[in-house]
Amino acid sequence: VRDISYNKHSAPPNNDIITRVDCDCEHVPLCSVNDVQLRFLVPDDLTEVRTLCQEWFPIDYPLSWYEDITSSTRFFALAAVYNLAIIGLIVAEIKPYRNVNKEVIANVSESDSEYYIRLCGFPMQDKGILPDSMGRNAEVGYILSLGVHRAHRRNGIGSLLLDALMNHLTTLERHAVKAIFLHTLTTNQAAIFFYEKRRFTLHSFLPYYYNIRGKGKDGFTYVTYINGGHPPWTLLYPLQKCIYFFAIYHIKHHASKLRHTGGLCVWMASCVQHMVRWFYHKLLTRFNVIE
């Protein structure tokens, strides 16, 4: 990247919403990634950023969110600019890990204009990201949004933005940040592939975490560790992960098979999915995968 421009409105991070990486398999050549500049958002970007986010994400963010990310120093809100236009965006924040432990599940509704004001924070499942001993003084980075313009996807812009965040959080001043995590829809395969390629690992399954257009959508939490951070170590950890992935596979596999048989089976698939989800939630709780 050529440079990162700082100004009085731009600075490092801080707050929570829905996270989704928006990229697909379409490839439109870019003349050179070296021609892309990174800079922090400023208030004059509000209209352009709002238009882009409405195209990229399934959530209709309230105006207050755009005002915050383009002017508040609470956020690490970085834009990738090409030919004077914003073609990519990453928004993240830093929070004390102890705050994550206290917060409750955030079921966001697209039609709820008040959700940004009343949103508590992260699902309780996220409290197992770090060991309790490390979590007393540790901080975590949370990626709220990461998106790239359709005309410039698969050119490394998403990686460029993520690298900038990683570089920012691995400085000596940010050594207290031990993990970076995010939430994404379970159906967002492009985002899942992108983050797994960047060494993020699946941490937890969030049933009905999202409420999009009146329908409950499942989510995943993905996490990567930095600055000496690591997940909680227990003797049952490998078994927990095996049970967890087994659960996710069966929830999706059986429900999708029934859905494709059509008609009455759509309703039956929904019932089965509820039952399987309930069963595995109890199973995972038993093995302390979900507390």
Short mmCIF file of N, CA and C in Angstrom, two decimals, residues 39 41-56 66 69-70 79-89 149:
data_model
loop_
_atom_site.label_atom_id
_atom_site.label_comp_id
_atom_site.label_asym_id
_atom_site.label_seq_id
_atom_site.Cartn_x
_atom_site.Cartn_y
_atom_site.Cartn_z
N ARG A 39 -6.79 5.32 3.83
CA ARG A 39 -6.94 6.48 4.70
C ARG A 39 -8.12 6.26 5.63
N LEU A 41 -11.58 7.26 7.55
CA LEU A 41 -12.79 7.97 7.13
C LEU A 41 -12.88 9.34 7.78
N VAL A 42 -13.53 10.25 7.07
CA VAL A 42 -13.80 11.59 7.58
C VAL A 42 -15.29 11.86 7.40
N PRO A 43 -15.83 12.88 8.08
CA PRO A 43 -17.26 13.16 7.98
C PRO A 43 -17.78 13.33 6.55
N ASP A 44 -16.95 13.87 5.66
CA ASP A 44 -17.40 14.06 4.27
C ASP A 44 -17.63 12.75 3.53
N ASP A 45 -17.17 11.64 4.10
CA ASP A 45 -17.36 10.32 3.47
C ASP A 45 -18.73 9.72 3.77
N LEU A 46 -19.48 10.31 4.65
CA LEU A 46 -20.71 9.68 5.16
C LEU A 46 -21.64 9.20 4.04
N THR A 47 -21.97 10.06 3.12
CA THR A 47 -22.93 9.69 2.07
C THR A 47 -22.40 8.56 1.20
N GLU A 48 -21.14 8.64 0.81
CA GLU A 48 -20.55 7.61 -0.03
C GLU A 48 -20.48 6.27 0.70
N VAL A 49 -20.08 6.30 1.96
CA VAL A 49 -19.98 5.07 2.74
C VAL A 49 -21.36 4.46 2.96
N ARG A 50 -22.33 5.28 3.21
CA ARG A 50 -23.69 4.78 3.44
C ARG A 50 -24.22 4.08 2.18
N THR A 51 -23.98 4.67 1.03
CA THR A 51 -24.42 4.06 -0.23
C THR A 51 -23.75 2.70 -0.44
N LEU A 52 -22.45 2.63 -0.17
CA LEU A 52 -21.72 1.38 -0.35
C LEU A 52 -22.22 0.31 0.61
N CYS A 53 -22.40 0.66 1.87
CA CYS A 53 -22.84 -0.33 2.87
C CYS A 53 -24.24 -0.84 2.56
N GLN A 54 -25.10 0.00 2.04
CA GLN A 54 -26.44 -0.44 1.67
C GLN A 54 -26.40 -1.44 0.53
N GLU A 55 -25.37 -1.34 -0.32
CA GLU A 55 -25.20 -2.30 -1.41
C GLU A 55 -24.57 -3.60 -0.91
N TRP A 56 -23.67 -3.52 0.07
CA TRP A 56 -22.87 -4.66 0.49
C TRP A 56 -23.54 -5.53 1.53
N TYR A 66 -23.25 5.62 10.81
CA TYR A 66 -22.40 6.24 9.80
C TYR A 66 -21.75 7.51 10.34
N ILE A 69 -18.77 6.22 12.63
CA ILE A 69 -17.60 5.63 11.98
C ILE A 69 -16.85 6.63 11.12
N THR A 70 -17.50 7.72 10.74
CA THR A 70 -16.83 8.71 9.92
C THR A 70 -16.29 9.89 10.73
N ALA A 79 -10.57 3.26 4.88
CA ALA A 79 -11.08 3.12 3.52
C ALA A 79 -9.94 2.83 2.56
N ALA A 80 -10.24 2.00 1.57
CA ALA A 80 -9.33 1.79 0.44
C ALA A 80 -9.83 2.66 -0.70
N VAL A 81 -8.97 3.54 -1.19
CA VAL A 81 -9.38 4.53 -2.19
C VAL A 81 -8.64 4.29 -3.50
N TYR A 82 -9.40 4.30 -4.59
CA TYR A 82 -8.82 4.11 -5.93
C TYR A 82 -9.49 5.09 -6.88
N ASN A 83 -8.71 5.88 -7.58
CA ASN A 83 -9.25 6.91 -8.47
C ASN A 83 -10.22 7.84 -7.73
N LEU A 84 -9.84 8.21 -6.52
CA LEU A 84 -10.59 9.15 -5.67
C LEU A 84 -11.91 8.59 -5.15
N ALA A 85 -12.18 7.31 -5.38
CA ALA A 85 -13.42 6.69 -4.91
C ALA A 85 -13.10 5.61 -3.88
N ILE A 86 -13.98 5.45 -2.89
CA ILE A 86 -13.82 4.40 -1.88
C ILE A 86 -14.25 3.08 -2.49
N ILE A 87 -13.33 2.10 -2.52
CA ILE A 87 -13.66 0.80 -3.10
C ILE A 87 -13.65 -0.31 -2.05
N GLY A 88 -13.24 0.02 -0.84
CA GLY A 88 -13.22 -0.98 0.22
C GLY A 88 -13.25 -0.30 1.58
N LEU A 89 -13.66 -1.04 2.59
CA LEU A 89 -13.85 -0.46 3.91
C LEU A 89 -13.70 -1.51 4.99
N HIS A 149 -15.95 -3.15 -2.96
CA HIS A 149 -16.84 -2.86 -4.09
C HIS A 149 -16.83 -4.02 -5.08
#
